[in-house]
mmCIF file of C-alpha atoms and ligand atoms in Angstrom:
data_model
loop_
_atom_site.group_PDB
_atom_site.id
_atom_site.type_symbol
_atom_site.label_atom_id
_atom_site.label_comp_id
_atom_site.label_asym_id
_atom_site.label_seq_id
_atom_site.Cartn_x
_atom_site.Cartn_y
_atom_site.Cartn_z
ATOM 1 C CA MET A 896 -2.102 21.296 -19.374
ATOM 2 C CA ALA A 897 -0.097 21.410 -16.503
ATOM 3 C CA SER A 898 -0.302 18.303 -14.296
ATOM 4 C CA GLY A 899 -0.635 18.178 -10.294
ATOM 5 C CA THR A 900 2.643 17.272 -8.106
ATOM 6 C CA LEU A 901 2.695 14.297 -6.201
ATOM 7 C CA THR A 902 5.269 14.975 -3.342
ATOM 8 C CA VAL A 903 6.533 12.049 -1.564
ATOM 9 C CA ASP A 904 8.321 12.758 1.684
ATOM 10 C CA LEU A 905 10.735 10.089 2.068
ATOM 11 C CA ASP A 906 12.016 11.520 5.477
ATOM 12 C CA ALA A 907 8.601 10.789 6.848
ATOM 13 C CA LEU A 908 8.529 7.110 4.979
ATOM 14 C CA VAL A 909 11.746 6.263 6.911
ATOM 15 C CA GLN A 910 10.479 7.706 10.068
ATOM 16 C CA ASN A 911 7.471 5.383 9.969
ATOM 17 C CA TRP A 912 9.534 2.612 9.454
ATOM 18 C CA ARG A 913 11.823 3.185 12.277
ATOM 19 C CA ALA A 914 9.090 3.998 14.262
ATOM 20 C CA LEU A 915 7.156 0.431 13.661
ATOM 21 C CA LYS A 916 10.240 -1.268 13.922
ATOM 22 C CA ALA A 917 10.803 0.296 17.465
ATOM 23 C CA LEU A 918 7.919 -1.319 18.335
ATOM 24 C CA THR A 919 9.318 -5.137 17.916
ATOM 25 C CA GLU A 920 12.122 -6.924 18.817
ATOM 26 C CA ALA A 921 11.746 -8.842 15.702
ATOM 27 C CA GLU A 922 13.046 -8.018 12.185
ATOM 28 C CA ALA A 923 11.297 -5.017 10.189
ATOM 29 C CA GLY A 924 10.785 -5.862 6.739
ATOM 30 C CA ALA A 925 9.052 -3.492 4.090
ATOM 31 C CA VAL A 926 5.909 -4.278 1.729
ATOM 32 C CA VAL A 927 6.674 -2.433 -1.545
ATOM 33 C CA LYS A 928 4.196 -4.189 -3.748
ATOM 34 C CA ALA A 929 1.968 -2.506 -6.275
ATOM 35 C CA ASP A 930 4.835 0.472 -7.234
ATOM 36 C CA ALA A 931 5.070 1.083 -3.245
ATOM 37 C CA TYR A 932 1.335 1.397 -2.798
ATOM 38 C CA GLY A 933 1.269 4.006 -5.557
ATOM 39 C CA LEU A 934 4.127 6.080 -4.373
ATOM 40 C CA GLY A 935 7.119 4.430 -6.591
ATOM 41 C CA ALA A 936 8.669 1.642 -5.451
ATOM 42 C CA GLY A 937 12.363 2.545 -6.961
ATOM 43 C CA PRO A 938 13.025 5.708 -4.369
ATOM 44 C CA VAL A 939 10.843 4.462 -1.767
ATOM 45 C CA ALA A 940 12.961 0.766 -1.838
ATOM 46 C CA ARG A 941 16.083 2.732 -1.952
ATOM 47 C CA ALA A 942 15.326 5.282 1.145
ATOM 48 C CA LEU A 943 14.044 2.057 3.047
ATOM 49 C CA ALA A 944 17.412 0.242 2.098
ATOM 50 C CA LYS A 945 19.707 3.087 3.194
ATOM 51 C CA ALA A 946 17.531 3.274 6.443
ATOM 52 C CA GLY A 947 18.684 -0.268 7.009
ATOM 53 C CA ALA A 948 15.846 -2.802 5.465
ATOM 54 C CA ARG A 949 17.255 -5.949 4.597
ATOM 55 C CA SER A 950 13.703 -7.814 3.526
ATOM 56 C CA PHE A 951 10.981 -6.313 0.981
ATOM 57 C CA PHE A 952 8.174 -8.025 -0.239
ATOM 58 C CA VAL A 953 6.210 -7.582 -3.506
ATOM 59 C CA ALA A 954 3.284 -9.416 -4.900
ATOM 60 C CA THR A 955 4.531 -10.702 -8.376
ATOM 61 C CA THR A 956 7.727 -11.566 -9.976
ATOM 62 C CA GLU A 957 7.608 -8.749 -12.303
ATOM 63 C CA GLU A 958 7.606 -6.544 -9.392
ATOM 64 C CA ALA A 959 10.362 -8.460 -7.597
ATOM 65 C CA ALA A 960 12.877 -8.117 -10.703
ATOM 66 C CA SER A 961 12.367 -4.592 -10.909
ATOM 67 C CA LEU A 962 13.381 -4.113 -7.243
ATOM 68 C CA ARG A 963 16.061 -6.253 -7.892
ATOM 69 C CA HIS A 964 17.217 -3.684 -10.578
ATOM 70 C CA THR A 965 16.670 -0.757 -7.872
ATOM 71 C CA LEU A 966 18.425 -2.760 -4.622
ATOM 72 C CA GLY A 967 20.898 -4.605 -6.567
ATOM 73 C CA GLU A 968 22.239 -7.617 -4.817
ATOM 74 C CA GLY A 969 22.162 -8.104 -0.941
ATOM 75 C CA PRO A 970 18.426 -7.507 0.349
ATOM 76 C CA THR A 971 15.998 -10.451 0.285
ATOM 77 C CA ILE A 972 13.320 -10.054 -1.957
ATOM 78 C CA TYR A 973 9.876 -12.219 -1.199
ATOM 79 C CA ILE A 974 7.023 -12.562 -3.535
ATOM 80 C CA PHE A 975 3.672 -13.263 -2.159
ATOM 81 C CA SER A 976 2.269 -14.696 -5.164
ATOM 82 C CA GLY A 977 4.710 -17.365 -4.822
ATOM 83 C CA HIS A 978 6.468 -19.585 -7.853
ATOM 84 C CA MET A 979 4.293 -19.010 -10.680
ATOM 85 C CA ALA A 980 4.500 -21.006 -14.221
ATOM 86 C CA GLY A 981 6.893 -19.095 -16.519
ATOM 87 C CA ASP A 982 8.895 -17.374 -13.248
ATOM 88 C CA THR A 983 11.808 -19.641 -13.146
ATOM 89 C CA ASP A 984 14.286 -18.109 -14.901
ATOM 90 C CA MET A 985 13.662 -14.624 -13.023
ATOM 91 C CA ILE A 986 13.543 -16.518 -9.990
ATOM 92 C CA ALA A 987 16.630 -17.878 -10.467
ATOM 93 C CA ASP A 988 18.662 -15.375 -12.420
ATOM 94 C CA LEU A 989 18.026 -12.586 -9.927
ATOM 95 C CA GLY A 990 17.880 -14.545 -6.631
ATOM 96 C CA LEU A 991 14.195 -13.966 -5.850
ATOM 97 C CA VAL A 992 12.604 -15.802 -2.674
ATOM 98 C CA PRO A 993 8.877 -17.142 -3.829
ATOM 99 C CA LEU A 994 6.364 -17.912 -0.960
ATOM 100 C CA LEU A 995 5.302 -21.083 -2.284
ATOM 101 C CA ASN A 996 1.445 -21.098 -1.724
ATOM 102 C CA SER A 997 0.373 -24.736 -2.820
ATOM 103 C CA ILE A 998 1.432 -28.141 -3.356
ATOM 104 C CA GLU A 999 1.270 -27.340 -7.317
ATOM 105 C CA GLN A 1000 4.131 -24.224 -6.537
ATOM 106 C CA LEU A 1001 6.322 -26.747 -4.182
ATOM 107 C CA GLN A 1002 6.437 -29.186 -7.025
ATOM 108 C CA ARG A 1003 7.409 -26.802 -9.380
ATOM 109 C CA HIS A 1004 9.749 -25.088 -7.202
ATOM 110 C CA PHE A 1005 11.723 -28.098 -5.969
ATOM 111 C CA GLU A 1006 12.018 -29.774 -9.734
ATOM 112 C CA ALA A 1007 12.918 -26.501 -11.224
ATOM 113 C CA LEU A 1008 15.186 -25.021 -8.616
ATOM 114 C CA PRO A 1009 16.058 -27.781 -6.013
ATOM 115 C CA GLN A 1010 18.610 -25.678 -4.660
ATOM 116 C CA ALA A 1011 17.012 -22.118 -4.526
ATOM 117 C CA PRO A 1012 15.858 -20.382 -1.629
ATOM 118 C CA PHE A 1013 11.997 -20.378 -0.895
ATOM 119 C CA GLY A 1014 9.618 -19.273 2.059
ATOM 120 C CA VAL A 1015 6.301 -20.983 2.705
ATOM 121 C CA GLN A 1016 2.838 -18.991 2.794
ATOM 122 C CA LEU A 1017 0.502 -20.572 5.081
ATOM 123 C CA ASP A 1018 -3.264 -20.403 5.373
ATOM 124 C CA THR A 1019 -4.390 -19.802 8.875
ATOM 125 C CA GLY A 1020 -8.169 -18.868 8.142
ATOM 126 C CA MET A 1021 -8.195 -16.132 5.616
ATOM 127 C CA ASN A 1022 -8.971 -18.798 2.594
ATOM 128 C CA ARG A 1023 -6.936 -16.438 0.052
ATOM 129 C CA LEU A 1024 -3.350 -17.806 -0.428
ATOM 130 C CA GLY A 1025 -1.219 -20.220 1.333
ATOM 131 C CA MET A 1026 -1.409 -23.935 2.393
ATOM 132 C CA GLU A 1027 -4.079 -25.214 4.353
ATOM 133 C CA PRO A 1028 -3.485 -26.989 7.646
ATOM 134 C CA ALA A 1029 -4.035 -30.393 6.860
ATOM 135 C CA GLU A 1030 -1.932 -29.990 3.336
ATOM 136 C CA TRP A 1031 0.989 -28.732 5.318
ATOM 137 C CA GLY A 1032 0.604 -31.528 8.040
ATOM 138 C CA ALA A 1033 1.096 -33.998 5.437
ATOM 139 C CA LEU A 1034 3.890 -32.195 3.362
ATOM 140 C CA ARG A 1035 5.492 -30.202 6.187
ATOM 141 C CA ASP A 1036 8.793 -32.789 6.928
ATOM 142 C CA VAL A 1037 9.660 -33.013 2.925
ATOM 143 C CA VAL A 1038 8.978 -28.820 2.796
ATOM 144 C CA LEU A 1039 11.786 -28.863 5.735
ATOM 145 C CA ALA A 1040 14.173 -30.862 4.310
ATOM 146 C CA GLN A 1041 14.423 -28.447 1.697
ATOM 147 C CA GLY A 1042 15.530 -25.707 4.047
ATOM 148 C CA PRO A 1043 12.784 -23.229 3.733
ATOM 149 C CA LYS A 1044 13.955 -19.485 4.693
ATOM 150 C CA LEU A 1045 10.530 -18.227 6.241
ATOM 151 C CA LEU A 1046 7.416 -19.537 7.211
ATOM 152 C CA MET A 1047 4.421 -16.678 7.101
ATOM 153 C CA SER A 1048 0.496 -16.369 7.134
ATOM 154 C CA HIS A 1049 -1.687 -13.156 6.899
ATOM 155 C CA LEU A 1050 -3.989 -11.732 9.282
ATOM 156 C CA ALA A 1051 -7.686 -11.080 7.730
ATOM 157 C CA CYS A 1052 -8.790 -8.630 10.554
ATOM 158 C CA ALA A 1053 -5.251 -7.230 12.078
ATOM 159 C CA ASP A 1054 -7.243 -3.428 11.901
ATOM 160 C CA GLU A 1055 -9.775 -4.476 14.270
ATOM 161 C CA PRO A 1056 -7.786 -5.445 17.443
ATOM 162 C CA GLN A 1057 -11.177 -6.553 19.176
ATOM 163 C CA SER A 1058 -11.830 -9.077 16.457
ATOM 164 C CA ALA A 1059 -11.627 -13.021 17.752
ATOM 165 C CA MET A 1060 -9.924 -13.624 14.257
ATOM 166 C CA ASN A 1061 -6.741 -12.573 15.297
ATOM 167 C CA ALA A 1062 -6.559 -14.728 18.165
ATOM 168 C CA LEU A 1063 -8.009 -17.692 16.302
ATOM 169 C CA GLN A 1064 -5.279 -17.255 13.277
ATOM 170 C CA LEU A 1065 -2.316 -16.522 15.877
ATOM 171 C CA ARG A 1066 -3.496 -20.009 17.519
ATOM 172 C CA VAL A 1067 -3.650 -21.923 14.469
ATOM 173 C CA PHE A 1068 -0.250 -20.090 13.147
ATOM 174 C CA LYS A 1069 1.184 -21.370 16.206
ATOM 175 C CA GLU A 1070 -0.109 -24.992 15.720
ATOM 176 C CA MET A 1071 1.675 -25.034 12.463
ATOM 177 C CA THR A 1072 4.814 -23.774 12.913
ATOM 178 C CA ASP A 1073 5.870 -24.171 16.720
ATOM 179 C CA GLY A 1074 9.154 -25.811 17.373
ATOM 180 C CA LEU A 1075 9.840 -26.215 13.494
ATOM 181 C CA ASP A 1076 12.974 -23.695 13.754
ATOM 182 C CA VAL A 1077 12.512 -21.671 10.719
ATOM 183 C CA PRO A 1078 11.997 -17.931 10.699
ATOM 184 C CA ARG A 1079 8.411 -16.791 11.096
ATOM 185 C CA SER A 1080 6.218 -13.565 9.841
ATOM 186 C CA LEU A 1081 2.607 -13.500 10.393
ATOM 187 C CA ALA A 1082 1.924 -9.556 11.272
ATOM 188 C CA ALA A 1083 1.510 -6.926 8.560
ATOM 189 C CA THR A 1084 0.860 -2.987 9.669
ATOM 190 C CA GLY A 1085 -1.924 -3.977 11.894
ATOM 191 C CA GLY A 1086 -0.644 -7.159 13.289
ATOM 192 C CA THR A 1087 2.729 -5.333 14.355
ATOM 193 C CA LEU A 1088 0.255 -2.959 16.630
ATOM 194 C CA LEU A 1089 -1.361 -5.670 18.438
ATOM 195 C CA GLY A 1090 1.876 -6.648 20.366
ATOM 196 C CA ALA A 1091 4.656 -8.665 20.751
ATOM 197 C CA ALA A 1092 2.883 -11.949 20.469
ATOM 198 C CA TYR A 1093 1.901 -11.367 16.741
ATOM 199 C CA HIS A 1094 5.504 -10.509 16.064
ATOM 200 C CA PHE A 1095 7.659 -13.689 15.711
ATOM 201 C CA ASP A 1096 10.878 -13.144 13.655
ATOM 202 C CA MET A 1097 9.653 -10.494 11.093
ATOM 203 C CA VAL A 1098 6.924 -8.084 10.986
ATOM 204 C CA ARG A 1099 6.286 -6.754 7.297
ATOM 205 C CA PRO A 1100 4.401 -3.420 7.507
ATOM 206 C CA GLY A 1101 3.337 -1.843 4.120
ATOM 207 C CA VAL A 1102 0.271 0.831 4.666
ATOM 208 C CA GLY A 1103 1.662 2.138 7.711
ATOM 209 C CA LEU A 1104 4.856 2.913 5.999
ATOM 210 C CA TYR A 1105 2.888 5.344 3.625
ATOM 211 C CA GLY A 1106 1.134 6.932 6.735
ATOM 212 C CA GLY A 1107 -2.131 5.175 6.121
ATOM 213 C CA ALA A 1108 -4.494 3.698 9.023
ATOM 214 C CA PRO A 1109 -4.708 0.981 10.814
ATOM 215 C CA TYR A 1110 -1.002 3.022 11.881
ATOM 216 C CA THR A 1111 -2.793 6.292 13.212
ATOM 217 C CA ALA A 1112 0.369 7.712 14.636
ATOM 218 C CA ALA A 1113 2.196 7.626 11.210
ATOM 219 C CA GLN A 1114 3.325 10.834 9.885
ATOM 220 C CA PRO A 1115 1.999 11.573 6.437
ATOM 221 C CA VAL A 1116 3.896 10.704 3.638
ATOM 222 C CA ALA A 1117 1.786 11.900 0.106
ATOM 223 C CA TYR A 1118 1.048 15.449 -0.666
ATOM 224 C CA LEU A 1119 -0.912 16.111 -3.899
ATOM 225 C CA ASP A 1120 -1.266 19.624 -5.175
ATOM 226 C CA LEU A 1121 -3.655 20.219 -8.387
ATOM 227 C CA PRO A 1122 -3.639 23.361 -10.320
ATOM 228 C CA VAL A 1123 -6.203 25.786 -11.176
ATOM 229 C CA VAL A 1124 -6.832 25.526 -15.075
ATOM 230 C CA GLN A 1125 -9.648 28.447 -15.019
ATOM 231 C CA VAL A 1126 -11.934 30.263 -12.437
ATOM 232 C CA ARG A 1127 -15.802 31.544 -13.688
ATOM 233 C CA ASP A 1128 -18.312 33.107 -11.916
ATOM 234 C CA VAL A 1129 -21.737 31.195 -11.959
ATOM 235 C CA GLN A 1130 -25.045 32.476 -10.849
ATOM 236 C CA ALA A 1131 -27.876 31.532 -9.064
ATOM 237 C CA GLY A 1132 -29.588 28.351 -10.873
ATOM 238 C CA GLU A 1133 -26.617 27.632 -13.275
ATOM 239 C CA SER A 1134 -25.371 24.266 -13.287
ATOM 240 C CA VAL A 1135 -21.295 22.582 -13.015
ATOM 241 C CA GLY A 1136 -20.341 19.642 -14.272
ATOM 242 C CA TYR A 1137 -21.708 16.718 -15.968
ATOM 243 C CA ASN A 1138 -25.501 16.067 -15.223
ATOM 244 C CA MET A 1139 -25.693 19.256 -13.730
ATOM 245 C CA GLY A 1140 -24.243 17.678 -10.770
ATOM 246 C CA TYR A 1141 -24.431 20.683 -9.021
ATOM 247 C CA VAL A 1142 -26.795 23.557 -9.277
ATOM 248 C CA ALA A 1143 -25.854 26.934 -7.715
ATOM 249 C CA ARG A 1144 -28.630 28.067 -5.088
ATOM 250 C CA GLN A 1145 -26.953 31.627 -4.794
ATOM 251 C CA PRO A 1146 -23.763 32.938 -7.268
ATOM 252 C CA LYS A 1147 -20.709 30.971 -6.823
ATOM 253 C CA ARG A 1148 -16.892 31.266 -7.909
ATOM 254 C CA VAL A 1149 -15.881 27.713 -9.164
ATOM 255 C CA ALA A 1150 -12.041 26.815 -9.827
ATOM 256 C CA THR A 1151 -11.558 24.003 -12.522
ATOM 257 C CA LEU A 1152 -8.560 21.992 -11.511
ATOM 258 C CA ALA A 1153 -6.506 19.899 -13.335
ATOM 259 C CA ALA A 1154 -7.164 16.085 -12.004
ATOM 260 C CA GLY A 1155 -10.107 13.595 -12.826
ATOM 261 C CA TYR A 1156 -10.643 10.091 -12.340
ATOM 262 C CA ALA A 1157 -8.079 9.187 -14.627
ATOM 263 C CA ASP A 1158 -5.611 10.476 -11.944
ATOM 264 C CA GLY A 1159 -7.240 8.134 -9.296
ATOM 265 C CA LEU A 1160 -9.796 10.823 -8.112
ATOM 266 C CA ILE A 1161 -12.425 8.274 -8.037
ATOM 267 C CA ARG A 1162 -15.786 9.124 -8.970
ATOM 268 C CA ALA A 1163 -17.278 8.391 -5.551
ATOM 269 C CA LEU A 1164 -15.446 11.292 -4.263
ATOM 270 C CA SER A 1165 -17.910 13.557 -6.629
ATOM 271 C CA GLY A 1166 -19.554 16.073 -4.222
ATOM 272 C CA LYS A 1167 -18.006 14.767 -1.046
ATOM 273 C CA ALA A 1168 -14.530 15.476 -1.321
ATOM 274 C CA LYS A 1169 -12.554 18.808 0.460
ATOM 275 C CA LEU A 1170 -9.756 20.472 -1.130
ATOM 276 C CA TYR A 1171 -7.690 22.967 0.869
ATOM 277 C CA ALA A 1172 -6.023 26.933 0.450
ATOM 278 C CA GLY A 1173 -3.950 26.506 3.282
ATOM 279 C CA PRO A 1174 -6.314 25.552 6.207
ATOM 280 C CA ARG A 1175 -9.148 26.982 4.618
ATOM 281 C CA ASP A 1176 -11.265 23.907 3.086
ATOM 282 C CA CYS A 1177 -12.832 24.441 -0.553
ATOM 283 C CA ALA A 1178 -15.815 21.846 -1.509
ATOM 284 C CA LEU A 1179 -15.630 19.660 -4.474
ATOM 285 C CA LEU A 1180 -18.906 20.614 -6.653
ATOM 286 C CA GLY A 1181 -20.752 17.853 -8.581
ATOM 287 C CA ARG A 1182 -19.075 15.365 -10.670
ATOM 288 C CA VAL A 1183 -15.654 14.522 -11.286
ATOM 289 C CA SER A 1184 -14.627 14.186 -14.699
ATOM 290 C CA MET A 1185 -11.603 12.096 -16.215
ATOM 291 C CA ASP A 1186 -9.130 14.742 -15.961
ATOM 292 C CA LEU A 1187 -10.891 17.860 -14.209
ATOM 293 C CA ILE A 1188 -12.837 18.646 -11.132
ATOM 294 C CA THR A 1189 -14.961 21.622 -9.978
ATOM 295 C CA VAL A 1190 -14.588 23.236 -6.742
ATOM 296 C CA ASP A 1191 -16.049 26.102 -4.525
ATOM 297 C CA ILE A 1192 -13.701 28.784 -3.613
ATOM 298 C CA SER A 1193 -16.109 31.782 -3.401
ATOM 299 C CA HIS A 1194 -14.583 32.162 0.033
ATOM 300 C CA LEU A 1195 -11.227 33.177 -0.741
ATOM 301 C CA SER A 1196 -10.095 36.523 -1.188
ATOM 302 C CA GLU A 1197 -7.529 35.587 -3.708
ATOM 303 C CA ILE A 1198 -7.571 33.058 -6.740
ATOM 304 C CA PRO A 1199 -5.168 30.306 -5.699
ATOM 305 C CA ARG A 1200 -2.632 28.914 -8.375
ATOM 306 C CA SER A 1201 -3.406 25.318 -6.692
ATOM 307 C CA LEU A 1202 -5.328 23.602 -3.911
ATOM 308 C CA THR A 1203 -4.357 20.804 -1.923
ATOM 309 C CA LEU A 1204 -6.049 17.281 -1.925
ATOM 310 C CA LEU A 1205 -3.785 15.408 0.180
ATOM 311 C CA GLY A 1206 -1.513 17.276 2.790
ATOM 312 C CA ARG A 1207 -1.403 18.194 6.486
ATOM 313 C CA GLN A 1208 -4.989 18.982 6.837
ATOM 314 C CA GLN A 1209 -6.408 16.182 5.045
ATOM 315 C CA GLY A 1210 -4.804 12.620 4.824
ATOM 316 C CA VAL A 1211 -5.270 9.610 2.822
ATOM 317 C CA ASP A 1212 -7.929 8.103 5.307
ATOM 318 C CA THR A 1213 -9.741 10.938 5.697
ATOM 319 C CA LEU A 1214 -9.999 11.239 1.907
ATOM 320 C CA ALA A 1215 -10.837 7.314 1.836
ATOM 321 C CA THR A 1216 -13.569 7.978 4.154
ATOM 322 C CA ALA A 1217 -15.203 10.540 2.199
ATOM 323 C CA ALA A 1218 -15.413 8.122 -1.070
ATOM 324 C CA GLY A 1219 -16.359 5.684 0.909
ATOM 325 C CA THR A 1220 -12.922 3.660 0.507
ATOM 326 C CA ILE A 1221 -9.758 2.631 2.482
ATOM 327 C CA GLY A 1222 -6.576 4.907 2.183
ATOM 328 C CA TYR A 1223 -4.735 1.968 0.443
ATOM 329 C CA GLU A 1224 -7.113 2.246 -2.582
ATOM 330 C CA ILE A 1225 -6.553 5.964 -2.795
ATOM 331 C CA LEU A 1226 -2.863 5.666 -2.612
ATOM 332 C CA THR A 1227 -2.680 2.768 -5.182
ATOM 333 C CA SER A 1228 -5.079 4.661 -7.784
ATOM 334 C CA LEU A 1229 -2.693 7.768 -7.665
ATOM 335 C CA GLY A 1230 -2.278 8.247 -11.357
ATOM 336 C CA ALA A 1231 0.910 8.305 -13.692
ATOM 337 C CA ARG A 1232 0.019 11.829 -14.888
ATOM 338 C CA TYR A 1233 1.246 13.595 -11.902
ATOM 339 C CA THR A 1234 4.719 15.255 -11.644
ATOM 340 C CA ARG A 1235 6.224 13.160 -8.726
ATOM 341 C CA ARG A 1236 8.750 14.905 -6.470
ATOM 342 C CA TYR A 1237 10.764 13.117 -3.865
ATOM 343 C CA THR A 1238 12.051 14.899 -0.889
ATOM 344 C CA GLY A 1239 14.715 13.713 1.651
ATOM 345 C CA GLY A 1240 16.105 10.401 2.316
HETATM 346 C C1 LIG B 2037 -0.231 -6.370 1.553
HETATM 347 C C2 LIG B 2037 0.694 -7.191 2.240
HETATM 348 C C3 LIG B 2037 0.875 -6.930 3.668
HETATM 349 C C4 LIG B 2037 1.219 -5.546 4.066
HETATM 350 O O1 LIG B 2037 0.092 -4.895 4.526
HETATM 351 P P1 LIG B 2037 -0.427 -3.689 4.720
HETATM 352 O O2 LIG B 2037 -2.026 -4.145 5.849
HETATM 353 O O3 LIG B 2037 -0.347 -2.670 4.002
HETATM 354 O O4 LIG B 2037 0.681 -3.327 6.213
HETATM 355 C C5 LIG B 2037 1.939 -8.007 4.322
HETATM 356 N N1 LIG B 2037 1.471 -9.145 4.273
HETATM 357 C C6 LIG B 2037 0.857 -9.740 3.001
HETATM 358 C C7 LIG B 2037 0.560 -11.311 2.857
HETATM 359 C C8 LIG B 2037 0.085 -8.666 1.981
HETATM 360 O O5 LIG B 2037 -0.550 -9.032 1.132
#
């Protein structure tokens, strides 16, 4: 079975990075965790490095190691999950920078690699990762004596500009870090859009680079075309797909396309998503199967070779809304079976 084609527009990616960078005086890093949100950490990071990005952020040490091989020496690679047990050799050998999250991680790092660079992640209210204000207060001077490269924290509600949580976290971050003479970072994509007060020395956008909300001005980066495997005419009263998920009220022409939930078309899209033949929309009929979907093409004058799920007509956030999720989940679910094409960069 021919697979779908995922096209990643690296020029649009670089434009998004440059446009976010233009909003700030701070350094613009780039978050490329989860295989660059499903789009391919190798090509994405190479394109951003070529455009001038010098600081990259990933979730785990394995991701950081693979990124070091992609980028070579030079760019700084930060690890959000910090210095985990078993990762010491990789961190040392590849010059990675863990963002230490806890007393346990501080101890591990200072004992195993006393000279190696590190940053510190502070919890300003999200209660997910990082040292809490009281812990930080107690250990701050010891940590500062080791020369951290970066003090960072993460906003819980940056995609809701009106949320009082933003100002509260900003205040806590300042209380924890003012006057310490160490570079600071608080803003991801949402925080970058909140304005200069949130930028400090480095912003670290992720989803906005890949064309997702809350950066609504972004250029689309991901395009997904799915080939038609078979077309059939169904009569009124006939059903389509598992559990008779769709029952035709009138005669319909139905195209079967080669992608399903195993390719990231999450099952919550059943009966809800639209696909596009050029500008014309075509409804997804019935249930999403593992490897296939069925689509109404009754109104098309010709049988298309493929239909577009992600493109100019429909971006990741529109599709996410149809499925009751967020663009991040749509992107990071994109499967491994697609033929991947990279343009530009
Ligand atoms: C994922 C992540 C980012 C990037 O967030 P976006 O909303 O995708 O811009 C930044 N910082 C931390 C700590 C993260 O986990």
